[in-house]
mmCIF file of C-alpha atoms in Angstrom:
data_model
loop_
_atom_site.group_PDB
_atom_site.id
_atom_site.type_symbol
_atom_site.label_atom_id
_atom_site.label_comp_id
_atom_site.label_asym_id
_atom_site.label_seq_id
_atom_site.Cartn_x
_atom_site.Cartn_y
_atom_site.Cartn_z
ATOM 1 C CA MET A 10 18.257 -1.975 -13.410
ATOM 2 C CA LEU A 11 21.749 -0.695 -14.209
ATOM 3 C CA PHE A 12 23.395 2.435 -12.583
ATOM 4 C CA GLU A 13 25.494 4.918 -14.458
ATOM 5 C CA PRO A 14 29.260 4.623 -13.739
ATOM 6 C CA LYS A 15 29.295 7.769 -11.442
ATOM 7 C CA THR A 16 26.244 6.677 -9.697
ATOM 8 C CA ALA A 17 27.630 3.286 -9.134
ATOM 9 C CA GLU A 18 30.878 4.719 -7.684
ATOM 10 C CA ALA A 19 28.902 6.903 -5.313
ATOM 11 C CA ILE A 20 26.685 3.975 -3.954
ATOM 12 C CA ALA A 21 29.706 1.794 -3.714
ATOM 13 C CA ALA A 22 31.412 4.393 -1.553
ATOM 14 C CA PHE A 23 28.309 5.350 0.521
ATOM 15 C CA THR A 24 28.566 4.909 4.229
ATOM 16 C CA LEU A 25 25.956 5.632 6.888
ATOM 17 C CA SER A 26 26.180 9.060 8.391
ATOM 18 C CA ASP A 27 25.325 9.557 12.132
ATOM 19 C CA HIS A 28 21.973 10.968 11.044
ATOM 20 C CA GLN A 29 21.176 7.861 9.133
ATOM 21 C CA GLN A 30 22.161 5.530 11.877
ATOM 22 C CA VAL A 31 19.699 7.412 14.160
ATOM 23 C CA PHE A 32 17.091 6.764 11.428
ATOM 24 C CA LEU A 33 17.815 2.995 11.707
ATOM 25 C CA ARG A 34 17.658 3.146 15.555
ATOM 26 C CA ASP A 35 14.167 4.847 15.323
ATOM 27 C CA VAL A 36 13.061 2.021 13.062
ATOM 28 C CA ASP A 37 14.287 -0.565 15.730
ATOM 29 C CA VAL A 38 12.426 1.488 18.417
ATOM 30 C CA PHE A 39 9.200 1.320 16.280
ATOM 31 C CA LEU A 40 9.559 -2.354 15.633
ATOM 32 C CA ASP A 41 10.287 -3.209 19.352
ATOM 33 C CA TYR A 42 7.366 -1.143 20.390
ATOM 34 C CA LEU A 43 5.091 -2.992 17.945
ATOM 35 C CA VAL A 44 6.372 -6.364 19.092
ATOM 36 C CA LYS A 45 5.375 -5.491 22.701
ATOM 37 C CA ASN A 46 2.260 -3.534 21.714
ATOM 38 C CA PRO A 47 0.156 -4.992 18.837
ATOM 39 C CA VAL A 48 -2.530 -2.604 18.324
ATOM 40 C CA GLN A 49 -6.104 -2.688 16.879
ATOM 41 C CA VAL A 50 -6.443 -0.231 13.983
ATOM 42 C CA SER A 51 -9.171 1.860 12.743
ATOM 43 C CA LYS A 52 -11.723 0.393 10.226
ATOM 44 C CA SER A 53 -11.553 3.211 7.712
ATOM 45 C CA LYS A 54 -7.806 3.966 7.534
ATOM 46 C CA ASN A 55 -6.103 0.998 9.305
ATOM 47 C CA LEU A 56 -4.410 3.363 11.620
ATOM 48 C CA PRO A 57 -3.402 2.842 15.278
ATOM 49 C CA PRO A 58 -5.206 5.129 17.715
ATOM 50 C CA VAL A 59 -3.333 8.342 19.088
ATOM 51 C CA LYS A 60 -3.141 6.775 22.544
ATOM 52 C CA TRP A 61 -0.808 4.213 21.055
ATOM 53 C CA ALA A 62 1.094 6.653 18.956
ATOM 54 C CA GLU A 63 1.860 9.203 21.644
ATOM 55 C CA PRO A 64 3.971 7.013 23.914
ATOM 56 C CA LEU A 65 5.898 5.655 20.827
ATOM 57 C CA ASN A 66 6.584 9.342 19.731
ATOM 58 C CA SER A 67 8.166 9.976 23.031
ATOM 59 C CA LEU A 68 10.692 7.080 22.575
ATOM 60 C CA LEU A 69 11.907 8.242 19.171
ATOM 61 C CA SER A 70 15.190 10.272 18.682
ATOM 62 C CA SER A 71 13.305 13.478 18.042
ATOM 63 C CA PRO A 72 9.944 13.423 19.578
ATOM 64 C CA GLU A 73 7.506 15.701 17.798
ATOM 65 C CA VAL A 74 5.901 18.409 19.908
ATOM 66 C CA LEU A 75 2.399 19.160 18.563
ATOM 67 C CA THR A 76 0.444 22.325 19.525
ATOM 68 C CA LEU A 77 -2.854 20.823 18.427
ATOM 69 C CA LYS A 78 -5.733 20.557 21.058
ATOM 70 C CA ARG A 79 -6.603 17.138 19.797
ATOM 71 C CA PRO A 80 -3.722 15.590 17.807
ATOM 72 C CA MET A 81 -4.333 12.488 15.740
ATOM 73 C CA THR A 82 -1.931 9.728 14.725
ATOM 74 C CA THR A 83 -1.725 11.341 11.192
ATOM 75 C CA ASN A 84 -0.254 14.530 12.731
ATOM 76 C CA TYR A 85 2.960 12.689 13.806
ATOM 77 C CA ALA A 86 5.002 12.673 10.597
ATOM 78 C CA ARG A 87 7.958 10.833 11.813
ATOM 79 C CA LEU A 88 5.887 8.029 13.360
ATOM 80 C CA MET A 89 3.712 7.850 10.076
ATOM 81 C CA GLY A 90 6.865 7.612 8.071
ATOM 82 C CA LEU A 91 8.107 4.738 10.153
ATOM 83 C CA LEU A 92 4.731 3.016 9.847
ATOM 84 C CA LEU A 93 4.764 3.309 6.131
ATOM 85 C CA LEU A 94 8.236 1.892 6.013
ATOM 86 C CA SER A 95 7.262 -1.044 8.223
ATOM 87 C CA ARG A 96 4.111 -1.782 6.129
ATOM 88 C CA SER A 97 5.844 -1.487 2.685
ATOM 89 C CA SER A 98 8.711 -3.704 3.836
ATOM 90 C CA GLY A 99 6.385 -6.311 5.291
ATOM 91 C CA LEU A 100 7.918 -6.026 8.827
ATOM 92 C CA ALA A 101 4.530 -4.906 10.001
ATOM 93 C CA ALA A 102 1.302 -6.436 8.881
ATOM 94 C CA LEU A 103 -2.463 -6.495 9.431
ATOM 95 C CA ARG A 104 -4.426 -9.542 10.596
ATOM 96 C CA PRO A 105 -7.905 -10.112 11.948
ATOM 97 C CA ASP A 106 -8.493 -11.111 15.563
ATOM 98 C CA SER A 107 -11.144 -13.469 16.937
ATOM 99 C CA ARG A 108 -13.646 -10.650 17.222
ATOM 100 C CA GLY A 109 -13.234 -9.483 13.730
ATOM 101 C CA ASN A 110 -11.142 -6.433 14.433
ATOM 102 C CA THR A 111 -7.955 -5.719 12.387
ATOM 103 C CA VAL A 112 -4.709 -5.695 14.418
ATOM 104 C CA LEU A 113 -1.385 -4.299 13.366
ATOM 105 C CA HIS A 114 1.399 -6.663 14.503
ATOM 106 C CA ILE A 115 4.911 -7.602 13.709
ATOM 107 C CA ASN A 116 5.785 -10.155 11.013
ATOM 108 C CA GLU A 117 7.975 -12.524 12.932
ATOM 109 C CA ALA A 118 9.588 -14.196 10.157
ATOM 110 C CA LEU A 119 10.614 -10.954 8.488
ATOM 111 C CA TYR A 120 11.643 -9.461 11.824
ATOM 112 C CA GLN A 121 14.088 -12.335 12.415
ATOM 113 C CA GLN A 122 15.597 -11.656 9.043
ATOM 114 C CA TRP A 123 15.897 -8.011 9.937
ATOM 115 C CA GLN A 124 17.795 -8.684 13.152
ATOM 116 C CA GLY A 125 20.425 -10.603 11.120
ATOM 117 C CA MET A 126 21.132 -7.724 8.571
ATOM 118 C CA ASN A 127 23.822 -5.055 8.825
ATOM 119 C CA GLY A 128 23.130 -1.356 8.797
ATOM 120 C CA ALA A 129 23.681 -0.998 5.008
ATOM 121 C CA GLU A 130 21.399 -3.837 4.212
ATOM 122 C CA ARG A 131 18.692 -2.552 6.480
ATOM 123 C CA TYR A 132 18.989 0.887 5.061
ATOM 124 C CA PHE A 133 18.792 0.041 1.361
ATOM 125 C CA SER A 134 16.124 -2.664 2.110
ATOM 126 C CA LEU A 135 13.827 -0.045 3.584
ATOM 127 C CA LEU A 136 14.437 2.513 0.752
ATOM 128 C CA GLU A 137 13.621 -0.245 -1.836
ATOM 129 C CA ALA A 138 10.515 -1.104 -0.008
ATOM 130 C CA TRP A 139 9.378 2.429 0.129
ATOM 131 C CA ILE A 140 10.112 3.275 -3.391
ATOM 132 C CA ASN A 141 8.516 0.064 -4.752
ATOM 133 C CA ARG A 142 5.741 -0.542 -2.298
ATOM 134 C CA GLY A 143 5.196 2.515 -0.300
ATOM 135 C CA TYR A 144 1.535 3.040 -1.219
ATOM 136 C CA ALA A 145 0.152 5.729 0.888
ATOM 137 C CA MET A 146 -3.185 3.953 1.226
ATOM 138 C CA SER A 147 -1.370 1.490 3.560
ATOM 139 C CA VAL A 148 -1.355 4.323 6.129
ATOM 140 C CA GLY A 149 -4.851 5.609 5.118
ATOM 141 C CA GLU A 150 -3.771 8.421 2.780
ATOM 142 C CA ARG A 151 -3.954 9.137 -0.931
ATOM 143 C CA ILE A 152 -1.432 11.207 -2.927
ATOM 144 C CA ASN A 153 -2.415 10.171 -6.441
ATOM 145 C CA THR A 154 -5.384 8.601 -8.065
ATOM 146 C CA ILE A 155 -3.246 6.619 -10.431
ATOM 147 C CA ASP A 156 -0.175 5.549 -8.486
ATOM 148 C CA ASN A 157 -0.243 6.201 -4.756
ATOM 149 C CA ARG A 158 3.634 5.886 -4.195
ATOM 150 C CA PHE A 159 5.841 9.039 -3.601
ATOM 151 C CA LEU A 160 8.615 8.596 -6.190
ATOM 152 C CA PRO A 161 6.781 7.042 -9.265
ATOM 153 C CA GLY A 162 3.310 8.276 -8.422
ATOM 154 C CA PHE A 163 3.956 11.726 -7.243
ATOM 155 C CA MET A 164 7.570 12.980 -7.545
ATOM 156 C CA MET A 165 8.016 11.856 -11.129
ATOM 157 C CA ARG A 166 4.495 13.103 -12.107
ATOM 158 C CA TYR A 167 4.712 16.436 -10.467
ATOM 159 C CA GLY A 168 8.514 16.705 -10.403
ATOM 160 C CA ASP A 169 10.078 20.119 -9.898
ATOM 161 C CA THR A 170 13.005 20.689 -12.337
ATOM 162 C CA ASP A 171 14.919 22.817 -9.700
ATOM 163 C CA LEU A 172 14.361 20.202 -6.958
ATOM 164 C CA TRP A 173 15.736 17.352 -9.137
ATOM 165 C CA GLN A 174 18.813 19.528 -9.896
ATOM 166 C CA GLY A 175 19.553 19.987 -6.286
ATOM 167 C CA LYS A 176 18.033 23.438 -5.906
ATOM 168 C CA ALA A 177 15.484 24.533 -3.391
ATOM 169 C CA ALA A 178 11.854 23.755 -4.374
ATOM 170 C CA ARG A 179 9.983 26.822 -5.637
ATOM 171 C CA ASP A 180 6.721 25.789 -3.769
ATOM 172 C CA PRO A 181 7.582 23.588 -0.859
ATOM 173 C CA GLY A 182 3.985 23.930 0.268
ATOM 174 C CA PHE A 183 2.753 21.942 -2.750
ATOM 175 C CA TRP A 184 5.093 19.138 -1.844
ATOM 176 C CA LEU A 185 3.805 19.001 1.610
ATOM 177 C CA ARG A 186 0.103 19.221 0.620
ATOM 178 C CA ARG A 187 0.317 16.605 -2.091
ATOM 179 C CA GLY A 188 3.332 14.453 -1.233
ATOM 180 C CA LYS A 189 2.305 14.337 2.611
ATOM 181 C CA ALA A 190 4.548 15.023 5.511
ATOM 182 C CA PHE A 191 5.322 11.370 6.264
ATOM 183 C CA ASN A 192 6.910 10.862 2.743
ATOM 184 C CA LEU A 193 9.044 14.023 3.208
ATOM 185 C CA THR A 194 10.032 12.849 6.587
ATOM 186 C CA ILE A 195 11.181 9.639 5.227
ATOM 187 C CA LEU A 196 13.447 11.443 2.778
ATOM 188 C CA LYS A 197 14.781 13.565 5.693
ATOM 189 C CA MET A 198 15.333 10.520 8.017
ATOM 190 C CA ALA A 199 17.138 8.767 5.112
ATOM 191 C CA GLY A 200 19.452 11.829 4.611
ATOM 192 C CA MET A 201 17.945 12.606 1.183
ATOM 193 C CA ALA A 202 16.329 15.948 1.801
ATOM 194 C CA GLU A 203 16.587 19.024 4.050
ATOM 195 C CA PHE A 204 13.557 20.956 5.308
ATOM 196 C CA GLN A 205 11.859 22.279 8.432
ATOM 197 C CA LEU A 206 8.207 21.533 9.234
ATOM 198 C CA GLU A 207 6.281 23.972 11.346
ATOM 199 C CA ASP A 208 2.776 24.469 12.945
ATOM 200 C CA SER A 209 2.472 20.757 13.944
ATOM 201 C CA ASN A 210 3.724 19.578 10.610
ATOM 202 C CA ARG A 211 1.203 21.695 8.648
ATOM 203 C CA GLU A 212 3.584 24.220 7.111
ATOM 204 C CA ILE A 213 6.892 24.033 5.398
ATOM 205 C CA HIS A 214 9.117 26.960 4.278
ATOM 206 C CA PHE A 215 12.155 25.193 2.619
ATOM 207 C CA LEU A 216 12.755 21.952 0.754
ATOM 208 C CA LYS A 217 15.905 20.829 -0.871
ATOM 209 C CA LEU A 218 17.399 17.476 -1.821
ATOM 210 C CA THR A 219 20.775 16.593 -0.328
ATOM 211 C CA PRO A 220 23.475 15.629 -2.858
ATOM 212 C CA TRP A 221 22.882 11.985 -1.770
ATOM 213 C CA GLY A 222 19.288 12.370 -2.270
ATOM 214 C CA GLN A 223 19.631 13.977 -5.676
ATOM 215 C CA LEU A 224 21.914 11.235 -6.874
ATOM 216 C CA PHE A 225 19.881 8.223 -5.458
ATOM 217 C CA LEU A 226 16.411 9.491 -6.459
ATOM 218 C CA ASN A 227 17.556 10.449 -9.945
ATOM 219 C CA ALA A 228 18.997 6.933 -10.341
ATOM 220 C CA CYS A 229 15.627 5.414 -9.288
ATOM 221 C CA ARG A 230 13.764 7.762 -11.437
ATOM 222 C CA GLN A 231 15.750 6.563 -14.449
ATOM 223 C CA GLY A 232 15.261 2.964 -13.492
ATOM 224 C CA PHE A 233 11.416 3.428 -13.621
ATOM 225 C CA ILE A 234 11.784 5.320 -17.049
ATOM 226 C CA ASP A 235 13.978 2.422 -18.408
ATOM 227 C CA SER A 236 11.614 -0.309 -17.050
ATOM 228 C CA LEU A 237 8.794 1.415 -18.967
ATOM 229 C CA LYS A 238 10.678 1.423 -22.100
ATOM 230 C CA GLU A 239 11.952 -2.106 -21.812
ATOM 231 C CA ASP A 240 8.787 -3.589 -20.196
ATOM 232 C CA GLU A 241 10.811 -4.969 -17.181
ATOM 233 C CA TYR A 242 8.046 -4.597 -14.592
ATOM 234 C CA GLU A 243 7.367 -7.784 -12.653
ATOM 235 C CA ASP A 244 4.383 -9.088 -10.944
ATOM 236 C CA ASP A 245 1.574 -6.412 -10.117
ATOM 237 C CA TYR A 246 3.859 -4.068 -8.135
ATOM 238 C CA GLU A 247 5.568 -2.431 -11.170
ATOM 239 C CA HIS A 248 8.937 -2.153 -9.363
ATOM 240 C CA ILE A 249 12.520 -1.486 -10.208
ATOM 241 C CA ASN A 250 15.070 -4.074 -9.393
ATOM 242 C CA LEU A 251 17.033 -1.855 -7.007
ATOM 243 C CA LEU A 252 18.410 -4.208 -4.487
ATOM 244 C CA PRO A 253 19.910 -6.544 -7.046
ATOM 245 C CA ALA A 254 21.716 -3.666 -8.723
ATOM 246 C CA ILE A 255 23.080 -2.444 -5.387
ATOM 247 C CA LYS A 256 24.186 -6.002 -4.460
ATOM 248 C CA ALA A 257 26.185 -6.204 -7.682
ATOM 249 C CA ILE A 258 28.438 -3.289 -6.441
ATOM 250 C CA ARG A 259 28.439 -3.637 -2.785
ATOM 251 C CA PRO A 260 29.885 -6.747 -1.246
ATOM 252 C CA ASP A 261 28.381 -5.807 2.142
ATOM 253 C CA VAL A 262 24.789 -5.671 0.958
ATOM 254 C CA GLN A 263 23.850 -9.333 0.355
ATOM 255 C CA LYS A 264 20.826 -9.910 2.601
ATOM 256 C CA ASN A 265 17.462 -8.300 2.158
ATOM 257 C CA LEU A 266 14.031 -8.956 3.436
ATOM 258 C CA GLU A 267 12.487 -11.899 1.565
ATOM 259 C CA LEU A 268 8.821 -11.785 1.558
ATOM 260 C CA PRO A 269 7.250 -15.125 2.197
ATOM 261 C CA GLU A 270 5.022 -16.720 -0.359
ATOM 262 C CA PRO A 271 1.353 -16.115 0.375
ATOM 263 C CA MET A 272 -0.367 -18.976 1.948
ATOM 264 C CA ILE A 273 -3.449 -19.914 -0.483
ATOM 265 C CA ALA A 274 -6.245 -22.063 0.905
ATOM 266 C CA ALA A 275 -8.047 -24.499 -1.265
ATOM 267 C CA SER A 276 -11.283 -22.408 -0.896
ATOM 268 C CA TYR A 277 -12.752 -19.404 0.769
ATOM 269 C CA VAL A 278 -15.836 -18.465 2.521
ATOM 270 C CA LEU A 279 -16.950 -15.037 1.379
ATOM 271 C CA SER A 280 -19.570 -12.677 2.926
ATOM 272 C CA VAL A 281 -21.203 -10.733 0.220
ATOM 273 C CA ALA A 282 -23.535 -7.754 1.339
ATOM 274 C CA LEU A 283 -25.786 -5.578 -0.806
ATOM 275 C CA GLY A 284 -26.833 -2.822 1.553
ATOM 276 C CA SER A 285 -27.176 -3.410 5.413
ATOM 277 C CA GLN A 286 -30.023 -5.847 5.230
ATOM 278 C CA CYS A 287 -29.181 -8.343 2.572
ATOM 279 C CA THR A 288 -26.244 -10.699 2.683
ATOM 280 C CA ARG A 289 -25.239 -14.027 1.012
ATOM 281 C CA THR A 290 -22.387 -16.366 2.167
ATOM 282 C CA LEU A 291 -20.451 -18.112 -0.633
ATOM 283 C CA LYS A 292 -17.815 -20.928 -0.653
ATOM 284 C CA VAL A 293 -15.517 -20.396 -3.558
ATOM 285 C CA SER A 294 -12.541 -22.245 -4.817
ATOM 286 C CA ALA A 295 -9.237 -20.402 -4.950
ATOM 287 C CA ASP A 296 -9.034 -21.461 -8.475
ATOM 288 C CA HIS A 297 -12.296 -20.018 -9.618
ATOM 289 C CA LEU A 298 -12.091 -17.234 -12.118
ATOM 290 C CA LEU A 299 -13.404 -13.781 -10.982
ATOM 291 C CA GLU A 300 -15.774 -14.040 -13.936
ATOM 292 C CA ASP A 301 -17.320 -17.078 -12.174
ATOM 293 C CA LEU A 302 -17.488 -15.241 -9.030
ATOM 294 C CA ALA A 303 -19.286 -12.297 -10.459
ATOM 295 C CA GLU A 304 -21.897 -14.532 -12.139
ATOM 296 C CA ALA A 305 -22.542 -16.331 -8.873
ATOM 297 C CA ILE A 306 -23.007 -13.219 -6.849
ATOM 298 C CA LEU A 307 -25.353 -11.704 -9.303
ATOM 299 C CA ASP A 308 -27.256 -14.988 -9.538
ATOM 300 C CA THR A 309 -27.681 -15.312 -5.802
ATOM 301 C CA PHE A 310 -29.040 -11.808 -5.549
ATOM 302 C CA ASP A 311 -31.383 -12.541 -8.463
ATOM 303 C CA PHE A 312 -29.731 -10.019 -10.779
ATOM 304 C CA ASP A 313 -29.184 -10.460 -14.508
ATOM 305 C CA CYS A 314 -25.685 -10.308 -15.769
ATOM 306 C CA ASP A 315 -26.460 -7.638 -18.379
ATOM 307 C CA HIS A 316 -23.946 -4.869 -17.560
ATOM 308 C CA LEU A 317 -20.309 -4.128 -17.117
ATOM 309 C CA TYR A 318 -18.507 -4.626 -13.915
ATOM 310 C CA HIS A 319 -15.299 -4.767 -11.902
ATOM 311 C CA PHE A 320 -13.795 -5.973 -8.633
ATOM 312 C CA GLN A 321 -11.640 -3.504 -6.699
ATOM 313 C CA TYR A 322 -9.534 -4.034 -3.541
ATOM 314 C CA LEU A 323 -6.223 -3.058 -1.913
ATOM 315 C CA SER A 324 -3.141 -5.298 -2.296
ATOM 316 C CA PRO A 325 -1.309 -6.294 0.885
ATOM 317 C CA PHE A 326 0.846 -3.186 0.490
ATOM 318 C CA GLY A 327 -2.181 -0.845 -0.110
ATOM 319 C CA ALA A 328 -2.010 -0.651 -3.901
ATOM 320 C CA ASP A 329 -5.375 -0.069 -5.635
ATOM 321 C CA ARG A 330 -6.219 -2.871 -7.881
ATOM 322 C CA MET A 331 -9.088 -3.285 -10.281
ATOM 323 C CA ILE A 332 -10.036 -6.568 -12.137
ATOM 324 C CA GLY A 333 -12.808 -5.961 -14.771
ATOM 325 C CA HIS A 334 -15.063 -7.276 -17.392
ATOM 326 C CA PRO A 335 -13.234 -7.903 -20.758
ATOM 327 C CA ALA A 336 -15.021 -4.746 -22.105
ATOM 328 C CA VAL A 337 -13.775 -2.499 -19.334
ATOM 329 C CA ASP A 338 -10.561 -0.785 -20.243
ATOM 330 C CA PHE A 339 -9.558 1.033 -16.971
ATOM 331 C CA CYS A 340 -8.688 -2.080 -15.025
ATOM 332 C CA ASP A 341 -5.317 -3.737 -14.107
ATOM 333 C CA ALA A 342 -6.437 -7.208 -15.264
ATOM 334 C CA CYS A 343 -9.415 -9.073 -16.643
ATOM 335 C CA VAL A 344 -11.893 -11.417 -14.794
ATOM 336 C CA THR A 345 -11.570 -13.999 -17.560
ATOM 337 C CA GLU A 346 -7.841 -14.428 -16.745
ATOM 338 C CA THR A 347 -7.687 -13.769 -12.978
ATOM 339 C CA ARG A 348 -8.378 -16.444 -10.266
ATOM 340 C CA LEU A 349 -9.466 -15.738 -6.762
ATOM 341 C CA ARG A 350 -5.996 -16.941 -5.504
ATOM 342 C CA GLN A 351 -4.188 -14.179 -7.397
ATOM 343 C CA LEU A 352 -5.846 -11.634 -5.010
ATOM 344 C CA GLU A 353 -3.925 -13.337 -2.235
ATOM 345 C CA PRO A 354 -7.070 -13.537 -0.054
ATOM 346 C CA VAL A 355 -6.655 -13.385 3.771
ATOM 347 C CA PRO A 356 -9.229 -13.352 6.479
ATOM 348 C CA GLY A 357 -10.804 -9.800 6.858
ATOM 349 C CA MET A 358 -9.697 -8.716 3.284
ATOM 350 C CA LYS A 359 -12.384 -6.404 1.657
ATOM 351 C CA ILE A 360 -13.264 -6.466 -1.938
ATOM 352 C CA THR A 361 -15.928 -4.280 -3.614
ATOM 353 C CA PHE A 362 -17.861 -5.752 -6.623
ATOM 354 C CA VAL A 363 -19.104 -2.752 -8.674
ATOM 355 C CA PHE A 364 -21.946 -3.636 -11.234
ATOM 356 C CA ASP A 365 -23.851 -1.599 -13.698
ATOM 357 C CA TYR A 366 -22.085 1.747 -14.099
ATOM 358 C CA GLY A 367 -25.567 3.387 -14.615
ATOM 359 C CA ASP A 368 -27.061 2.292 -11.312
ATOM 360 C CA ASN A 369 -23.764 1.704 -9.759
ATOM 361 C CA TRP A 370 -24.644 -1.396 -7.496
ATOM 362 C CA GLU A 371 -21.792 -2.106 -4.954
ATOM 363 C CA PHE A 372 -21.523 -5.467 -3.399
ATOM 364 C CA ASP A 373 -19.356 -5.489 -0.322
ATOM 365 C CA ILE A 374 -17.309 -8.702 -0.076
ATOM 366 C CA VAL A 375 -15.316 -9.862 2.991
ATOM 367 C CA VAL A 376 -13.099 -12.902 3.202
ATOM 368 C CA MET A 377 -14.231 -14.770 6.290
ATOM 369 C CA HIS A 378 -11.832 -17.560 6.282
ATOM 370 C CA GLY A 379 -10.085 -20.106 4.092
ATOM 371 C CA SER A 380 -10.775 -23.808 4.111
ATOM 372 C CA GLU A 381 -8.580 -26.804 2.920
ATOM 373 C CA GLU A 382 -11.792 -28.408 1.557
ATOM 374 C CA SER A 383 -11.935 -27.786 -2.199
ATOM 375 C CA THR A 384 -15.209 -27.150 -4.104
ATOM 376 C CA SER A 385 -15.801 -27.513 -7.765
ATOM 377 C CA ASP A 386 -18.899 -25.218 -7.788
ATOM 378 C CA ILE A 387 -19.480 -21.927 -6.006
ATOM 379 C CA GLN A 388 -21.789 -22.933 -3.186
ATOM 380 C CA VAL A 389 -24.256 -20.587 -1.471
ATOM 381 C CA ILE A 390 -23.960 -21.443 2.114
ATOM 382 C CA GLU A 391 -26.411 -18.856 3.730
ATOM 383 C CA ARG A 392 -28.876 -16.223 2.719
ATOM 384 C CA LYS A 393 -30.061 -13.392 4.787
ATOM 385 C CA GLY A 394 -32.514 -10.708 3.785
ATOM 386 C CA GLU A 395 -34.540 -10.104 0.702
ATOM 387 C CA ALA A 396 -32.504 -8.966 -2.309
ATOM 388 C CA PRO A 397 -33.568 -5.591 -3.821
ATOM 389 C CA GLU A 398 -35.100 -5.581 -7.258
ATOM 390 C CA GLN A 399 -32.676 -4.849 -9.934
ATOM 391 C CA TYR A 400 -34.989 -2.575 -11.956
ATOM 392 C CA PRO A 401 -37.767 -1.621 -9.551
ATOM 393 C CA GLU A 402 -38.774 1.587 -11.241
ATOM 394 C CA TYR A 403 -39.150 0.027 -14.632
ATOM 395 C CA GLU A 404 -42.177 -2.035 -13.791
ATOM 396 C CA ASP A 405 -44.471 1.007 -13.558
ATOM 397 C CA PHE A 406 -44.045 1.480 -17.373
ATOM 398 C CA TYR A 407 -45.620 -1.715 -18.274
#
């Protein structure tokens, strides 16, 4: 990614305002609170309960006062924005506990890196993480069915010409409804937008980018456009190389949050359920193709592999991923070229195997744990319940 000369000059001269320094202090408050208070999250949206959120809200620089009778965590826009920034940067992560619950906790390795960074490094690292990996599903929300990030998935797709040009948005309510209050609040905390939320963050009557927001977001937008033209996307996250471009023009920005390489076991134990009464437990090598896993699942449930299918799951940052049969054209990758290790399995990870788009069988897969014992074949460790018939109604015709 390269900046235009005027943009490069502005980024090189940029200094944190008092408002932006308050933003970074709020991030520190959030992280310190999480260090002291790791919390079990909900099963459906991976969100902390409101009884955890309310005390944290009171510690922030501008505590939100809600008039709702029964506020939920999602109503606290500032807190939700900080949660998304923490998740997309990797500073906060999910892990299962001994009882099978999912817990939000601090990533100690990244937190140590964070503590050794200066203000500018922290600021630009958070923006880079949000722009590239700020998938709304990591905080249980959805803003777009194709790309669930604010800038490339929403702002560029539904962009308002006036807003991009630094004018007030013609329909700020649309931005609140579709872009979500927590994303707009990130813009405001970072000094890139001006607006006022009302009625417990459910209404907005004004929205405008600041000169800094207009310049920075337009530069990022151009980066995504150039990447599409030049096929510069890396890995599965389809990101722009923002921090390297900033480091090239700012001597004070040299450190960034370096995500650790995922730890991949030799094999994994998977629980596969079809309905509530029928489960199979499989031991699968990390190097097995998903094509092998699909065939093994169907075989252990006594199904014929005679229809199209795909696997779907959320990446560690909340990105929707689909790995499909070679004849399926709406997926991110193909089962004949994707191995289990490439999904970066972790205990508690959920995967859905969708088979037969007519009958739409859904097999719910949960990664139970990893093992350093390798296996050349996919093993069926345990069977519980009788598998349903694949074509039960057809027998009456013969």
